[in-house]
Short mmCIF file of C-alpha atoms in Angstrom, two decimals:
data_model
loop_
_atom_site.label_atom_id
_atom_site.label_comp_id
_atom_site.label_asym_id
_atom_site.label_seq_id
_atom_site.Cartn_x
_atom_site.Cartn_y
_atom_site.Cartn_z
CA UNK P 1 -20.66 3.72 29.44
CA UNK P 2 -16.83 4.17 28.64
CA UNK P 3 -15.01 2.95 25.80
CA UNK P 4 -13.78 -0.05 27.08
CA UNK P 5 -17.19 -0.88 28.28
CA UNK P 6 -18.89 -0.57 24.46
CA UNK P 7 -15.61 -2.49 22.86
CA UNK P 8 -16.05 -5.26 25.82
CA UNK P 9 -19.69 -5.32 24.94
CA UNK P 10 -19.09 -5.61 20.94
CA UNK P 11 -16.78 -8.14 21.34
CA UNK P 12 -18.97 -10.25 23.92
CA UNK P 13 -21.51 -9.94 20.97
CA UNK P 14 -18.78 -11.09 18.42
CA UNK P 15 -18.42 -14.25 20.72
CA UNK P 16 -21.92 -14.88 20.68
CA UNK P 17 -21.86 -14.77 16.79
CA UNK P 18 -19.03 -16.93 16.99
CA UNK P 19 -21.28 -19.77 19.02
CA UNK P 20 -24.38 -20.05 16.35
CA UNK P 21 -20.88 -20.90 13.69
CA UNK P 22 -19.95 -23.48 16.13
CA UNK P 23 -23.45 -25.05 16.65
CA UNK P 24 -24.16 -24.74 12.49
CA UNK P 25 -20.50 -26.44 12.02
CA UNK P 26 -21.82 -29.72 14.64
CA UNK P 27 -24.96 -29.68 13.42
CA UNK P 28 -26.04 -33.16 12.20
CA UNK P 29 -26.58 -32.02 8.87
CA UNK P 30 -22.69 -30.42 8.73
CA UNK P 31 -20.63 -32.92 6.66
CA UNK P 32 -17.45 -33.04 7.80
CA UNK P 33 -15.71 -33.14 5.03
CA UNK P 34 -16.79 -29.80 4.34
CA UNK P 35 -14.58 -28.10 7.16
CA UNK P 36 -11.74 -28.74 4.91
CA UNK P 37 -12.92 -28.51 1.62
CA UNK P 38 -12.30 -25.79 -0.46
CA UNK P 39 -14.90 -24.04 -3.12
CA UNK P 40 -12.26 -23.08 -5.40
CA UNK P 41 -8.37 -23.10 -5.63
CA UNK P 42 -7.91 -19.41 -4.63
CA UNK P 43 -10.58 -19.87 -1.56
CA UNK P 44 -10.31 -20.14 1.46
CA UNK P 45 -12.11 -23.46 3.19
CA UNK P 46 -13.94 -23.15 6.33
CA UNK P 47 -11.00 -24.08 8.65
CA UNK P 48 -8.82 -21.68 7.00
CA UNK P 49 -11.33 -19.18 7.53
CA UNK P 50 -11.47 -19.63 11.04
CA UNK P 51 -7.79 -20.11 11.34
CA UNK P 52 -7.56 -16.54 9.50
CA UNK P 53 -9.98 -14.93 11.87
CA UNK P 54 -8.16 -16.37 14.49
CA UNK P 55 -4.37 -14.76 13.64
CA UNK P 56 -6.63 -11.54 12.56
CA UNK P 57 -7.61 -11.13 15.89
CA UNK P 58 -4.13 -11.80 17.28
CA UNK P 59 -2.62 -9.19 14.64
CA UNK P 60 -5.53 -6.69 15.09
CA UNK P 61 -6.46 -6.42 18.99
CA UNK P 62 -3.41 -7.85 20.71
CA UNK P 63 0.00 -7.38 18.31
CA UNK P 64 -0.64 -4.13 17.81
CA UNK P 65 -1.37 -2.71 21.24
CA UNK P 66 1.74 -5.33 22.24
CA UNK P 67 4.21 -6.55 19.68
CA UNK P 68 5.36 -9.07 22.25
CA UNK P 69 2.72 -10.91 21.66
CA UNK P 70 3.62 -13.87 19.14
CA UNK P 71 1.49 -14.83 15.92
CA UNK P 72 -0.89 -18.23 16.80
CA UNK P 73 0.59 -20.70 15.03
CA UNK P 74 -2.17 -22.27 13.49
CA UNK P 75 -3.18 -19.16 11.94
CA UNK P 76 -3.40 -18.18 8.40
CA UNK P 77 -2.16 -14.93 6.98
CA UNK P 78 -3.92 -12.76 4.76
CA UNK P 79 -3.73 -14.13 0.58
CA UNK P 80 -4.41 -10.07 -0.20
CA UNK P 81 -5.51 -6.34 0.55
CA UNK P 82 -7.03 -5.10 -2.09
CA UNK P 83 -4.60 -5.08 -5.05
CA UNK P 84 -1.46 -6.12 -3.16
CA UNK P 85 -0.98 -10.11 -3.42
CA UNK P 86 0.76 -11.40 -0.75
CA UNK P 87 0.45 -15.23 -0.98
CA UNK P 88 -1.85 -17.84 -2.40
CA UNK P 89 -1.37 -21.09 -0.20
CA UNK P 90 -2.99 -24.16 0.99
CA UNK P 91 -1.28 -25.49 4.51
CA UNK P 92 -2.25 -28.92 6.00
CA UNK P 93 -6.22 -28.52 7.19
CA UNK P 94 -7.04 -28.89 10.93
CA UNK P 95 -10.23 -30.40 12.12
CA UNK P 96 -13.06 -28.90 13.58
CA UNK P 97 -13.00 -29.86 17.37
CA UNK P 98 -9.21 -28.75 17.54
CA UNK P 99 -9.50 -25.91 15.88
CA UNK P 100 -12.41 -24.20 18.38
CA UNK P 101 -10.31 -25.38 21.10
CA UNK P 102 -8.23 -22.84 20.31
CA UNK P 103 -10.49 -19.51 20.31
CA UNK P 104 -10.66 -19.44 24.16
CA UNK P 105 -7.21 -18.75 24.78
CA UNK P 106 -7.09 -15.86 21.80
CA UNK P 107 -10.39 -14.11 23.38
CA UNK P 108 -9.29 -14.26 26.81
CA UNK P 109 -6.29 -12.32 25.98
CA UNK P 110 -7.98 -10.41 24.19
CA UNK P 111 -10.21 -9.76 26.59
CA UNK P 112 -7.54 -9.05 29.35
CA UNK P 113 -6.26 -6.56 27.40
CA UNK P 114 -9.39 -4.90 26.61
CA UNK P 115 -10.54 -4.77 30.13
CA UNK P 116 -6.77 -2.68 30.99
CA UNK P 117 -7.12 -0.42 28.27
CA UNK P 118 -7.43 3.56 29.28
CA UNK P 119 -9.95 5.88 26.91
CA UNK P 120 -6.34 7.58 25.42
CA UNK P 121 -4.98 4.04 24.92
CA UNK P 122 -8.29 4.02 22.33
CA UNK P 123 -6.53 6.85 20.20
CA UNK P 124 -3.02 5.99 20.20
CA UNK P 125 -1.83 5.59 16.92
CA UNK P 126 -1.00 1.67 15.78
CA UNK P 127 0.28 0.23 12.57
CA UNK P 128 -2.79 -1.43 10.64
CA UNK P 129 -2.12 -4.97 8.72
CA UNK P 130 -1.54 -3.14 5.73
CA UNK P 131 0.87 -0.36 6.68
CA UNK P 132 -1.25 2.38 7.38
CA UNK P 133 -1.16 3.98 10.66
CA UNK P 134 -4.85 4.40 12.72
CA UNK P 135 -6.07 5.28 16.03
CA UNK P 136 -6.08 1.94 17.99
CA UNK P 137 -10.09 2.12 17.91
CA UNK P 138 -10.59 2.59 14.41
CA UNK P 139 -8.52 -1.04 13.96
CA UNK P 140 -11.08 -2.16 16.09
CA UNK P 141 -13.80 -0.94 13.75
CA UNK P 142 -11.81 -2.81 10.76
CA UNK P 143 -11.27 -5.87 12.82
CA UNK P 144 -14.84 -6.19 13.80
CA UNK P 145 -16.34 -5.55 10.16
CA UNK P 146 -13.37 -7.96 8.93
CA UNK P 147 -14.49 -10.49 11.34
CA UNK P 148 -18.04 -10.44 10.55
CA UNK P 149 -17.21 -10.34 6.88
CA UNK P 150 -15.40 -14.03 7.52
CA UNK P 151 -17.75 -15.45 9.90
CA UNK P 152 -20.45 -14.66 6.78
CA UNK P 153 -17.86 -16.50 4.29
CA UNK P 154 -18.38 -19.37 6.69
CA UNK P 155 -22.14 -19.40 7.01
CA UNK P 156 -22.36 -18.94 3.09
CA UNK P 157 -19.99 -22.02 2.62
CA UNK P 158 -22.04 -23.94 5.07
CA UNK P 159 -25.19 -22.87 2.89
CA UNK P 160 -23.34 -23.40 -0.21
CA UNK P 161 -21.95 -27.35 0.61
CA UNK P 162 -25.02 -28.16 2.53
CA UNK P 163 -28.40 -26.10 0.67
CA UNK P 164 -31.18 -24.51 3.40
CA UNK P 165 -31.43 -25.87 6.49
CA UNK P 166 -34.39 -27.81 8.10
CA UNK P 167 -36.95 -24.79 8.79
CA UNK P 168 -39.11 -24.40 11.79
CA UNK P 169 -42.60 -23.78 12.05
CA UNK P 170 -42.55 -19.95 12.48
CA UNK P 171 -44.36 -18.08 15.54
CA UNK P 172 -47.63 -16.67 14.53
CA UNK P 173 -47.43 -13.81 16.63
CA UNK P 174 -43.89 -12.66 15.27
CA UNK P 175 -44.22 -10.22 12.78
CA UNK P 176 -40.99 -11.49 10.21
CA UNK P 177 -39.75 -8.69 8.56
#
């Protein structure tokens, strides 16, 4: 397997993550309200979450293999990185069905440009977020752990607003770690 093969694969899996947030987020037992609601004045709600992840993956995998490529304009920009403040904002909230409307159009691209990608275009040096300059795979590393880092900030605030979900009966003949 090549390296465009493994990063196709990780991000297929990333997508699949990304479904099980949009089936906990329409969930009958999902208020709403929620989507939009923040925990605390310098956090981020669930839509502005998403909407982060979303211009994080625009910034991360597409701008900076192609600096053509324009911002999403929905998206919101990092408050911080580590110590350096940038901003501390709260723009108008978007709802949930418009919002996932727009993660196609982000992964195909990113996909597209994934699947044209040569092994040396994996090493050549891009500027990170944050300044520092990386071998175009290890932004991929960050942008996957930063992802999954959000997409848990979600499923905690889901927790958090609506408590444990409705549990199953489990199967007798797993063995649940």
């Amino acid at each position: 397997m090549n390296l465009s093969e493994i990063v196709l694969n990780r991000y297929k899996l990333l997508q699949n993550f990304r479904q099980t947030v949009w089936k906990d987020l329409t969930d009958s037992s999902f208020n709403q309200e929620w989507f939009v609601t923040r925990p605390s004045e310098h956090q981020w709600s669930i839509d502005e979450l998403l909407r982060h992840m979303l211009a994080s993956e625009v910034r991360y995998i597409q701008q900076s293999i192609d600096d053509s490529i324009e911002q999403h304009p929905v998206g919101v920009p990092a408050q911080w990185v580590g110590n350096i403040f940038f901003r501390l904002e709260e723009k108008e909230h978007m709802n949930f069905e418009e919002l996932k409307e727009m993660f196609p159009e982000v992964e195909k691209k990113s996909i597209e440009i994934f699947e044209k990608l040569t092994e040396d275009d994996f090493g050549k040096i891009v500027k990170a977020p944050w300044g520092q300059e990386l071998p175009y795979y290890d932004l991929l590393e960050v942008f996957f752990a930063h992802e999954h880092n959000h997409r848990g900030q979600v499923k905690f605030l889901i927790t958090y607003y609506r408590g444990p979900p409705e549990f199953e009966q489990k199967d007798e003949n797993v063995n649940y770690g």
